[in-house]
Coordinates of N, CA and C in Angstrom, one line a residue:
M1 N -40.6 56.4 -50.3 CA -41.4 55.3 -50.0 C -42.8 55.5 -50.5
K2 N -43.3 54.5 -51.2 CA -44.6 54.6 -51.8 C -45.7 53.8 -51.0
L3 N -46.9 54.3 -51.0 CA -48.0 53.7 -50.3 C -49.2 53.8 -51.2
K4 N -49.8 52.7 -51.6 CA -51.1 52.7 -52.3 C -52.2 52.4 -51.4
V5 N -53.2 53.3 -51.4 CA -54.4 53.2 -50.6 C -55.6 53.1 -51.4
A6 N -56.7 52.5 -50.9 CA -57.9 52.3 -51.6 C -59.1 52.3 -50.6
S7 N -60.2 52.7 -51.1 CA -61.5 52.7 -50.4 C -62.6 52.1 -51.2
Y8 N -63.4 51.2 -50.5 CA -64.4 50.4 -51.3 C -65.6 50.2 -50.4
N9 N -66.7 50.7 -50.8 CA -68.0 50.3 -50.1 C -68.5 49.0 -50.7
I10 N -68.3 47.9 -50.0 CA -68.6 46.6 -50.6 C -70.1 46.2 -50.5
H11 N -70.9 47.0 -49.9 CA -72.4 46.8 -49.9 C -72.7 45.4 -49.3
K12 N -72.0 45.1 -48.2 CA -72.1 43.8 -47.5 C -71.9 42.6 -48.5
A13 N -71.0 42.8 -49.5 CA -70.6 41.8 -50.5 C -71.8 41.4 -51.4
V14 N -72.9 42.1 -51.4 CA -74.0 41.8 -52.3 C -73.8 42.6 -53.5
G15 N -73.7 41.9 -54.7 CA -73.5 42.6 -55.9 C -74.8 43.0 -56.6
L16 N -74.7 43.6 -57.8 CA -75.9 44.0 -58.6 C -76.7 42.8 -59.0
D17 N -76.1 41.6 -59.0 CA -76.8 40.4 -59.3 C -77.6 39.8 -58.1
R18 N -77.5 40.6 -57.0 CA -78.2 40.3 -55.7 C -77.6 39.0 -55.0
Q19 N -76.4 38.7 -55.4 CA -75.8 37.5 -54.8 C -74.7 38.0 -53.8
R20 N -74.7 37.4 -52.6 CA -73.6 37.8 -51.6 C -72.4 36.9 -52.0
D21 N -71.3 37.5 -52.4 CA -70.2 36.8 -52.9 C -68.9 37.4 -52.3
P22 N -68.5 37.0 -51.1 CA -67.2 37.5 -50.5 C -66.0 37.2 -51.4
D23 N -66.0 36.0 -52.0 CA -64.8 35.7 -52.9 C -64.7 36.6 -54.0
R24 N -65.8 37.1 -54.6 CA -65.7 38.1 -55.6 C -65.1 39.4 -55.1
I25 N -65.5 39.8 -53.9 CA -64.9 41.0 -53.3 C -63.4 40.8 -53.1
M26 N -63.0 39.7 -52.7 CA -61.6 39.4 -52.5 C -60.8 39.5 -53.8
T27 N -61.4 39.0 -54.8 CA -60.8 39.0 -56.2 C -60.6 40.5 -56.6
I28 N -61.6 41.3 -56.4 CA -61.5 42.7 -56.7 C -60.4 43.4 -55.9
L29 N -60.3 43.1 -54.6 CA -59.3 43.7 -53.8 C -57.9 43.3 -54.3
R30 N -57.8 42.1 -54.8 CA -56.5 41.6 -55.4 C -56.2 42.4 -56.7
E31 N -57.2 42.7 -57.4 CA -57.0 43.5 -58.6 C -56.5 44.9 -58.3
I32 N -57.0 45.4 -57.2 CA -56.5 46.8 -56.8 C -55.1 46.7 -56.3
D33 N -54.8 45.7 -55.5 CA -53.5 45.4 -54.9 C -52.9 46.6 -54.1
A34 N -53.8 47.2 -53.2 CA -53.3 48.3 -52.4 C -52.7 47.8 -51.1
D35 N -51.9 48.7 -50.5 CA -51.2 48.4 -49.3 C -52.2 48.6 -48.1
V36 N -53.1 49.5 -48.2 CA -54.1 49.8 -47.1 C -55.4 50.0 -47.8
I37 N -56.4 49.3 -47.3 CA -57.8 49.4 -47.9 C -58.8 49.7 -46.8
A38 N -59.6 50.7 -47.0 CA -60.7 51.0 -46.1 C -62.0 50.4 -46.7
L39 N -62.6 49.6 -46.0 CA -63.9 49.0 -46.5 C -65.1 49.6 -45.7
Q40 N -66.1 49.9 -46.4 CA -67.4 50.3 -45.8 C -68.4 49.2 -46.0
E41 N -69.4 49.1 -45.1 CA -70.5 48.1 -45.2 C -69.8 46.7 -45.2
A42 N -68.8 46.5 -44.4 CA -68.1 45.2 -44.3 C -68.7 44.2 -43.4
D43 N -69.8 44.6 -42.7 CA -70.5 43.7 -41.8 C -71.9 43.5 -42.2
R44 N -72.5 42.4 -41.8 CA -74.0 42.2 -42.0 C -74.7 43.2 -41.1
R45 N -75.9 43.5 -41.5 CA -76.6 44.6 -40.9 C -77.3 44.2 -39.6
F46 N -77.7 43.0 -39.5 CA -78.6 42.5 -38.4 C -77.8 41.5 -37.5
G47 N -78.5 41.1 -36.4 CA -77.9 40.0 -35.6 C -76.6 40.4 -35.0
L48 N -75.6 39.5 -35.0 CA -74.3 39.8 -34.5 C -73.4 40.7 -35.3
R49 N -74.0 41.0 -36.5 CA -73.2 41.9 -37.5 C -71.9 41.3 -37.8
E50 N -71.9 40.0 -38.2 CA -70.7 39.3 -38.6 C -70.1 39.9 -39.8
A51 N -68.7 39.8 -39.9 CA -68.0 40.3 -41.1 C -68.5 39.4 -42.3
V52 N -68.7 40.1 -43.4 CA -69.2 39.4 -44.6 C -68.0 38.7 -45.3
I53 N -66.8 39.1 -45.0 CA -65.6 38.3 -45.5 C -65.2 37.5 -44.4
P54 N -65.3 36.1 -44.5 CA -64.8 35.3 -43.4 C -63.4 35.5 -43.0
R55 N -63.1 35.5 -41.7 CA -61.8 35.7 -41.2 C -60.8 34.7 -41.8
A56 N -61.2 33.5 -41.9 CA -60.3 32.5 -42.5 C -59.9 32.8 -43.9
T57 N -60.9 33.4 -44.7 CA -60.5 33.8 -46.0 C -59.5 34.9 -46.0
L58 N -59.7 35.8 -45.2 CA -58.7 36.9 -45.1 C -57.4 36.5 -44.5
D59 N -57.4 35.7 -43.5 CA -56.1 35.3 -42.8 C -55.3 34.3 -43.6
D60 N -56.0 33.4 -44.3 CA -55.3 32.2 -45.0 C -55.0 32.5 -46.4
H61 N -55.7 33.4 -47.1 CA -55.6 33.5 -48.5 C -55.5 35.0 -49.0
S62 N -54.9 35.9 -48.2 CA -54.8 37.3 -48.6 C -53.5 37.8 -48.0
P63 N -53.0 38.9 -48.7 CA -51.8 39.6 -48.2 C -52.1 40.6 -47.1
W64 N -53.4 40.7 -46.7 CA -53.7 41.7 -45.7 C -54.2 41.1 -44.4
R65 N -54.2 41.9 -43.4 CA -54.8 41.5 -42.1 C -55.8 42.7 -41.7
A66 N -56.8 42.3 -41.0 CA -57.8 43.3 -40.5 C -57.2 44.0 -39.3
V67 N -57.3 45.3 -39.2 CA -56.9 46.0 -38.0 C -58.0 45.9 -37.0
E68 N -57.5 45.6 -35.7 CA -58.4 45.5 -34.6 C -58.6 46.9 -34.0
P69 N -59.8 47.5 -34.1 CA -60.0 48.8 -33.7 C -60.3 49.0 -32.2
G70 N -60.3 48.0 -31.4 CA -60.6 48.1 -30.0 C -62.0 48.6 -29.8
H71 N -63.0 47.6 -29.9 CA -64.4 48.0 -29.9 C -64.8 48.5 -28.5
Y72 N -65.7 49.4 -28.5 CA -66.3 49.9 -27.3 C -67.2 48.9 -26.6
D73 N -67.8 48.0 -27.4 CA -68.8 47.1 -26.9 C -68.7 45.8 -27.6
R74 N -67.8 44.9 -27.2 CA -67.5 43.7 -27.8 C -68.7 42.8 -28.0
A75 N -69.5 42.8 -26.9 CA -70.7 41.9 -26.9 C -71.7 42.3 -28.0
R76 N -71.8 43.6 -28.3 CA -72.7 44.1 -29.3 C -72.2 43.9 -30.7
T77 N -70.9 44.1 -30.8 CA -70.4 44.0 -32.2 C -70.1 42.6 -32.6
G78 N -70.0 41.7 -31.7 CA -69.9 40.3 -32.1 C -68.7 40.0 -33.0
A79 N -68.9 39.4 -34.1 CA -67.9 39.0 -35.0 C -67.6 40.0 -36.1
S80 N -67.9 41.2 -35.8 CA -67.6 42.3 -36.8 C -66.1 42.4 -37.1
M81 N -65.8 42.8 -38.3 CA -64.4 43.0 -38.7 C -63.9 44.3 -38.3
G82 N -64.8 45.3 -38.1 CA -64.4 46.7 -37.8 C -65.3 47.3 -36.8
W83 N -65.8 48.5 -37.2 CA -66.6 49.3 -36.3 C -67.8 49.9 -37.1
H84 N -69.0 49.5 -36.8 CA -70.2 50.0 -37.6 C -69.9 49.8 -39.1
G85 N -69.4 48.6 -39.5 CA -69.2 48.3 -40.9 C -67.9 48.8 -41.5
N86 N -67.2 49.6 -40.8 CA -65.9 50.2 -41.3 C -64.8 49.3 -40.9
A87 N -63.9 48.9 -41.8 CA -62.8 48.1 -41.6 C -61.6 48.6 -42.3
L88 N -60.4 48.4 -41.7 CA -59.2 48.7 -42.4 C -58.4 47.4 -42.6
L89 N -58.0 47.2 -43.8 CA -57.1 46.0 -44.2 C -55.7 46.6 -44.5
V90 N -54.7 46.0 -43.8 CA -53.3 46.5 -44.0 C -52.4 45.3 -44.4
R91 N -51.5 45.6 -45.4 CA -50.6 44.6 -45.8 C -49.8 44.1 -44.6
R92 N -49.6 42.8 -44.6 CA -49.0 42.2 -43.4 C -47.7 42.7 -42.9
E93 N -46.9 43.1 -43.9 CA -45.5 43.6 -43.5 C -45.5 45.0 -42.9
I94 N -46.6 45.7 -43.0 CA -46.7 47.1 -42.4 C -47.0 47.0 -40.9
E95 N -46.3 47.7 -40.1 CA -46.5 47.7 -38.7 C -47.6 48.6 -38.3
V96 N -48.6 48.1 -37.5 CA -49.7 48.9 -36.9 C -49.3 49.2 -35.5
A97 N -49.0 50.5 -35.3 CA -48.5 51.0 -34.0 C -49.7 51.0 -33.0
E98 N -50.9 51.5 -33.5 CA -52.1 51.6 -32.6 C -53.3 51.7 -33.5
A99 N -54.4 51.4 -32.9 CA -55.7 51.5 -33.7 C -56.8 51.7 -32.7
C100 N -57.9 52.4 -33.2 CA -59.0 52.6 -32.3 C -60.3 52.9 -33.1
A101 N -61.4 52.7 -32.5 CA -62.7 53.2 -33.1 C -62.9 54.6 -32.8
V102 N -63.6 55.3 -33.7 CA -63.9 56.7 -33.5 C -65.4 56.9 -33.6
P103 N -66.1 57.1 -32.5 CA -67.6 57.3 -32.5 C -67.9 58.6 -33.2
L104 N -68.9 58.6 -34.0 CA -69.3 59.8 -34.7 C -70.7 60.3 -34.2
P105 N -70.9 61.6 -34.2 CA -72.2 62.2 -33.8 C -73.2 61.9 -34.9
T106 N -74.3 61.1 -34.5 CA -75.3 60.7 -35.5 C -76.5 60.1 -34.9
I107 N -77.5 60.1 -35.7 CA -78.8 59.4 -35.2 C -78.7 57.9 -35.7
E108 N -78.3 57.7 -36.9 CA -78.2 56.3 -37.4 C -76.8 55.8 -37.0
P109 N -76.6 54.5 -37.0 CA -75.3 53.9 -36.6 C -74.2 54.3 -37.6
R110 N -73.2 55.1 -37.2 CA -72.1 55.4 -38.0 C -70.9 55.4 -37.1
G111 N -69.7 55.3 -37.8 CA -68.5 55.3 -37.0 C -67.3 55.4 -38.0
A112 N -66.1 55.4 -37.4 CA -64.9 55.5 -38.2 C -63.9 54.6 -37.4
V113 N -62.8 54.2 -38.2 CA -61.7 53.5 -37.5 C -60.4 54.2 -37.9
C114 N -59.5 54.3 -37.0 CA -58.3 55.0 -37.2 C -57.1 54.0 -36.8
A115 N -56.1 54.0 -37.7 CA -54.9 53.2 -37.4 C -53.7 54.0 -37.6
T116 N -52.7 53.9 -36.8 CA -51.4 54.6 -37.0 C -50.4 53.5 -37.5
L117 N -49.9 53.7 -38.7 CA -49.0 52.8 -39.3 C -47.5 53.4 -39.2
R118 N -46.6 52.5 -38.9 CA -45.2 52.9 -38.9 C -44.5 52.3 -40.1
M119 N -44.1 53.3 -41.0 CA -43.4 52.9 -42.2 C -42.0 53.5 -42.3
G120 N -41.0 52.7 -42.0 CA -39.7 53.3 -41.9 C -39.6 54.2 -40.7
G121 N -39.2 55.4 -40.9 CA -39.2 56.4 -39.8 C -40.4 57.3 -39.8
A122 N -41.4 57.0 -40.6 CA -42.6 57.8 -40.7 C -43.8 57.2 -40.1
L123 N -44.7 58.0 -39.5 CA -46.0 57.6 -39.1 C -47.1 58.0 -40.0
V124 N -48.0 57.1 -40.4 CA -49.1 57.5 -41.2 C -50.4 57.1 -40.5
R125 N -51.2 58.1 -40.3 CA -52.5 57.8 -39.6 C -53.6 57.7 -40.7
V126 N -54.2 56.5 -40.7 CA -55.2 56.2 -41.7 C -56.6 56.1 -41.1
V127 N -57.6 56.8 -41.6 CA -59.0 56.7 -41.1 C -59.9 56.2 -42.2
G128 N -60.7 55.2 -41.9 CA -61.7 54.8 -42.8 C -63.1 55.1 -42.2
M129 N -64.0 55.7 -43.1 CA -65.2 56.2 -42.5 C -66.3 56.1 -43.5
H130 N -67.6 56.1 -43.0 CA -68.8 56.0 -43.8 C -69.7 57.1 -43.2
L131 N -69.9 58.2 -43.9 CA -70.6 59.3 -43.3 C -72.1 59.3 -43.6
D132 N -72.8 60.1 -42.9 CA -74.3 60.1 -42.8 C -74.9 60.6 -44.1
L133 N -76.2 60.3 -44.3 CA -76.9 60.8 -45.4 C -77.3 62.3 -45.2
S134 N -77.3 62.7 -44.0 CA -77.7 64.1 -43.7 C -76.5 65.0 -43.8
G135 N -76.7 66.1 -44.5 CA -75.6 67.1 -44.8 C -75.0 67.7 -43.5
L136 N -75.9 68.1 -42.6 CA -75.5 68.6 -41.3 C -74.7 67.6 -40.5
R137 N -75.2 66.4 -40.4 CA -74.4 65.4 -39.7 C -73.1 65.1 -40.3
R138 N -73.0 65.1 -41.7 CA -71.8 64.8 -42.3 C -70.7 65.8 -41.9
R139 N -71.1 67.1 -41.9 CA -70.1 68.1 -41.5 C -69.6 67.9 -40.1
Q140 N -70.6 67.6 -39.2 CA -70.2 67.3 -37.8 C -69.3 66.1 -37.7
Q141 N -69.5 65.1 -38.5 CA -68.7 63.9 -38.5 C -67.3 64.2 -39.0
V142 N -67.2 65.0 -40.1 CA -65.9 65.3 -40.6 C -65.1 66.1 -39.5
E143 N -65.8 67.0 -38.8 CA -65.1 67.8 -37.8 C -64.6 66.9 -36.6
T144 N -65.4 65.9 -36.3 CA -65.1 64.9 -35.2 C -63.8 64.1 -35.6
V145 N -63.8 63.6 -36.9 CA -62.7 62.8 -37.3 C -61.4 63.7 -37.4
C146 N -61.5 64.9 -37.9 CA -60.4 65.8 -38.0 C -59.9 66.1 -36.6
G147 N -60.8 66.3 -35.6 CA -60.4 66.6 -34.3 C -59.7 65.4 -33.6
H148 N -60.1 64.2 -33.9 CA -59.5 63.0 -33.4 C -58.1 62.9 -33.9
V149 N -57.9 63.1 -35.2 CA -56.5 63.0 -35.8 C -55.6 64.1 -35.2
A150 N -56.1 65.3 -35.1 CA -55.3 66.4 -34.6 C -55.0 66.2 -33.1
G151 N -55.7 65.4 -32.4 CA -55.5 65.2 -31.0 C -54.3 64.3 -30.7
H152 N -53.7 63.7 -31.7 CA -52.5 62.8 -31.4 C -51.3 63.7 -31.1
A153 N -50.6 63.3 -30.0 CA -49.4 64.0 -29.6 C -48.3 63.9 -30.6
E154 N -48.1 62.7 -31.1 CA -47.0 62.4 -32.0 C -47.4 62.7 -33.5
P155 N -46.7 63.6 -34.2 CA -47.2 64.0 -35.5 C -47.0 62.9 -36.5
G156 N -47.7 63.0 -37.6 CA -47.6 62.0 -38.7 C -48.4 62.5 -39.9
H157 N -48.2 61.8 -41.0 CA -49.0 62.0 -42.2 C -50.4 61.5 -42.0
V158 N -51.3 62.0 -42.7 CA -52.7 61.6 -42.6 C -53.3 61.2 -43.9
V159 N -54.1 60.1 -43.9 CA -54.9 59.6 -45.0 C -56.3 59.3 -44.5
M160 N -57.3 60.0 -45.0 CA -58.7 59.7 -44.6 C -59.4 59.3 -45.9
M161 N -60.2 58.3 -45.8 CA -60.9 57.8 -47.0 C -62.2 57.1 -46.6
G162 N -63.1 57.0 -47.6 CA -64.4 56.3 -47.3 C -65.5 56.8 -48.2
D163 N -66.7 56.3 -48.0 CA -67.9 56.7 -48.6 C -68.4 57.9 -47.8
L164 N -68.2 59.1 -48.4 CA -68.6 60.4 -47.7 C -70.0 60.8 -47.9
N165 N -70.7 60.1 -48.8 CA -72.1 60.4 -49.1 C -72.3 61.9 -49.5
E166 N -71.3 62.5 -50.0 CA -71.4 63.9 -50.4 C -71.5 64.1 -51.9
W167 N -72.7 64.6 -52.3 CA -72.9 64.7 -53.8 C -72.3 65.9 -54.4
S168 N -72.0 66.9 -53.6 CA -71.4 68.1 -54.1 C -70.0 67.8 -54.5
P169 N -69.5 68.3 -55.7 CA -68.2 68.0 -56.1 C -67.1 68.7 -55.3
S170 N -67.4 69.8 -54.6 CA -66.4 70.5 -53.9 C -66.9 71.2 -52.6
G171 N -68.2 71.2 -52.4 CA -68.8 72.0 -51.3 C -69.3 71.0 -50.2
G172 N -70.3 71.5 -49.5 CA -70.9 70.6 -48.5 C -69.9 70.3 -47.4
A173 N -70.0 69.0 -46.9 CA -69.1 68.6 -45.8 C -67.6 68.6 -46.2
L174 N -67.3 68.6 -47.5 CA -65.9 68.6 -47.9 C -65.2 69.9 -47.5
G175 N -66.0 70.9 -47.3 CA -65.4 72.2 -46.8 C -64.9 72.1 -45.3
A176 N -65.3 71.0 -44.6 CA -64.8 70.9 -43.2 C -63.4 70.3 -43.1
F177 N -62.9 69.8 -44.2 CA -61.5 69.3 -44.2 C -60.6 70.5 -44.5
A178 N -60.1 71.1 -43.4 CA -59.3 72.3 -43.5 C -57.9 72.0 -43.8
A179 N -57.2 73.0 -44.3 CA -55.7 72.9 -44.6 C -55.0 72.5 -43.2
P180 N -54.0 71.7 -43.3 CA -53.3 71.2 -44.5 C -53.8 69.9 -45.1
L181 N -55.1 69.6 -45.0 CA -55.6 68.5 -45.7 C -56.1 68.8 -47.1
K182 N -55.9 67.9 -48.0 CA -56.3 68.1 -49.4 C -57.3 67.0 -49.7
V183 N -58.5 67.4 -50.3 CA -59.5 66.4 -50.7 C -59.3 66.0 -52.1
L184 N -59.0 64.7 -52.3 CA -58.8 64.2 -53.7 C -60.1 63.8 -54.3
A185 N -60.2 63.9 -55.6 CA -61.3 63.4 -56.4 C -60.9 62.3 -57.3
P186 N -60.9 61.1 -56.9 CA -60.4 60.0 -57.8 C -61.3 59.9 -59.1
G187 N -62.6 60.2 -58.9 CA -63.5 60.1 -60.1 C -64.9 59.6 -59.6
R188 N -65.8 59.4 -60.6 CA -67.1 59.0 -60.3 C -67.1 57.5 -60.0
S189 N -67.8 57.2 -58.8 CA -67.7 55.8 -58.3 C -69.1 55.2 -58.0
F190 N -70.2 56.0 -58.1 CA -71.5 55.6 -57.8 C -72.5 56.1 -58.7
P191 N -73.5 55.2 -59.1 CA -73.6 53.8 -58.9 C -72.6 53.1 -59.9
S192 N -72.2 51.9 -59.5 CA -71.1 51.2 -60.2 C -71.4 50.9 -61.6
R193 N -72.7 50.6 -62.0 CA -73.0 50.3 -63.4 C -72.8 51.4 -64.3
R194 N -73.2 52.6 -63.9 CA -73.1 53.8 -64.7 C -72.8 55.0 -63.7
P195 N -71.6 55.2 -63.2 CA -71.3 56.1 -62.2 C -71.5 57.6 -62.6
V196 N -72.2 58.3 -61.7 CA -72.4 59.7 -61.9 C -72.0 60.6 -60.7
A197 N -71.7 60.0 -59.6 CA -71.4 60.8 -58.4 C -70.0 60.4 -57.8
Q198 N -69.3 61.3 -57.2 CA -68.0 61.1 -56.6 C -68.2 61.0 -55.1
L199 N -69.0 60.0 -54.6 CA -69.2 59.8 -53.2 C -68.0 59.3 -52.4
D200 N -67.1 58.6 -53.1 CA -66.0 58.0 -52.4 C -64.8 58.8 -52.6
R201 N -64.2 59.3 -51.5 CA -63.1 60.3 -51.6 C -61.9 59.8 -50.7
I202 N -60.8 60.4 -51.1 CA -59.5 60.2 -50.3 C -59.0 61.6 -49.9
V203 N -58.7 61.7 -48.7 CA -58.2 63.0 -48.1 C -56.8 62.8 -47.6
V204 N -55.8 63.6 -48.0 CA -54.4 63.4 -47.5 C -53.9 64.7 -47.0
S205 N -52.9 64.6 -46.1 CA -52.2 65.8 -45.6 C -51.2 66.2 -46.7
D206 N -50.8 67.5 -46.6 CA -50.0 68.1 -47.7 C -48.5 67.6 -47.7
G207 N -48.1 66.8 -46.7 CA -46.8 66.2 -46.7 C -46.7 65.0 -47.6
L208 N -47.8 64.5 -48.1 CA -47.8 63.4 -49.0 C -48.0 63.8 -50.4
R209 N -47.1 63.3 -51.3 CA -47.2 63.6 -52.7 C -48.1 62.6 -53.4
V210 N -49.0 63.0 -54.2 CA -50.0 62.1 -54.9 C -49.3 61.8 -56.3
E211 N -49.0 60.6 -56.5 CA -48.4 60.2 -57.8 C -49.4 59.7 -58.8
G212 N -50.6 59.2 -58.3 CA -51.7 58.8 -59.1 C -52.9 58.5 -58.3
L213 N -54.1 58.6 -59.0 CA -55.3 58.3 -58.3 C -56.4 57.9 -59.4
G214 N -57.4 57.2 -59.0 CA -58.4 56.9 -60.0 C -59.5 56.0 -59.4
V215 N -60.4 55.6 -60.2 CA -61.5 54.7 -59.9 C -61.2 53.3 -60.5
H216 N -61.3 52.3 -59.8 CA -61.0 50.9 -60.3 C -62.2 50.4 -61.1
H217 N -62.0 50.3 -62.4 CA -63.0 49.7 -63.3 C -62.6 48.3 -63.7
S218 N -63.4 47.3 -63.5 CA -63.1 46.0 -64.1 C -64.5 45.3 -64.2
P219 N -64.6 44.2 -65.0 CA -65.8 43.5 -65.1 C -66.4 43.1 -63.8
L220 N -65.6 42.6 -62.9 CA -66.1 42.2 -61.6 C -66.5 43.4 -60.7
A221 N -65.7 44.5 -60.7 CA -66.1 45.6 -59.9 C -67.4 46.2 -60.4
A222 N -67.7 46.1 -61.7 CA -69.0 46.7 -62.2 C -70.2 46.0 -61.6
V223 N -70.1 44.8 -61.1 CA -71.2 44.1 -60.6 C -71.0 43.7 -59.1
G224 N -69.8 43.8 -58.5 CA -69.5 43.3 -57.2 C -70.2 44.1 -56.1
S225 N -70.5 45.4 -56.3 CA -71.1 46.3 -55.3 C -71.8 47.4 -56.0
D226 N -72.6 48.2 -55.3 CA -73.2 49.4 -55.9 C -72.2 50.6 -56.0
H227 N -71.0 50.4 -55.4 CA -69.9 51.4 -55.6 C -68.8 50.8 -56.3
L228 N -68.0 51.6 -56.9 CA -66.7 51.2 -57.5 C -65.6 51.6 -56.5
P229 N -64.5 50.8 -56.4 CA -63.4 51.2 -55.5 C -62.6 52.4 -56.1
V230 N -62.1 53.2 -55.1 CA -61.2 54.3 -55.5 C -59.8 54.1 -54.9
W231 N -58.8 54.6 -55.5 CA -57.5 54.4 -55.1 C -56.6 55.6 -55.3
A232 N -55.5 55.6 -54.6 CA -54.5 56.7 -54.7 C -53.1 56.1 -54.4
E233 N -52.1 56.5 -55.2 CA -50.7 56.1 -55.0 C -50.0 57.4 -54.4
L234 N -49.5 57.2 -53.2 CA -48.9 58.3 -52.5 C -47.4 58.0 -52.3
V235 N -46.6 59.1 -52.2 CA -45.2 59.0 -51.9 C -44.9 59.7 -50.6
L236 N -44.3 59.0 -49.7 CA -43.9 59.6 -48.4 C -42.5 60.3 -48.5
P237 N -42.4 61.5 -48.0 CA -41.1 62.1 -48.1 C -40.0 61.4 -47.3

């Protein structure tokens, strides 16, 4: 069984042309055509923090649905699509067994979302996250997310992905992902116009075979956000 996953910091749908264009983001997501997509900066920053992609656009004109992470404070998050700007989109035919928000230790507002997907007889836990600018906080946040995933009683495969804000190619907070997790390097994804850094990463458990991975380059992706999307094609045993 194959599963294509992708991660994309959509910069609140504001492109390099300074235009907020949710339809452009949706077109880029269709170009990638992944089964599960982790979005970062998917909500507006102020006020009710509404989702920048209208629910009607997602529900009526896409093959995905947004995972409901079970907010800790519905009144504060308002019309958010996820948790602190993190959202998971899942292809409609995939069963979501459970989902939750994962609070992260931080000074600035950060969080992660976790969903358990049932695919045939296998469980796949997917985490979308956007980590801190501080190196110390990033490591603490990785440890928190790994602890959350390890705390599930029912075993399953693991996919973690997002904007990790880690400039080191192999050190820093990446060292907190302990075996049996493998940190993948799809390629340079930031800044989108002329990428020099691998800030966007995908982390998988060793039971998943990686069939392909990369950075999505297209004319729209080059201007749609300050990050490029990353993706990986996985094979479930």
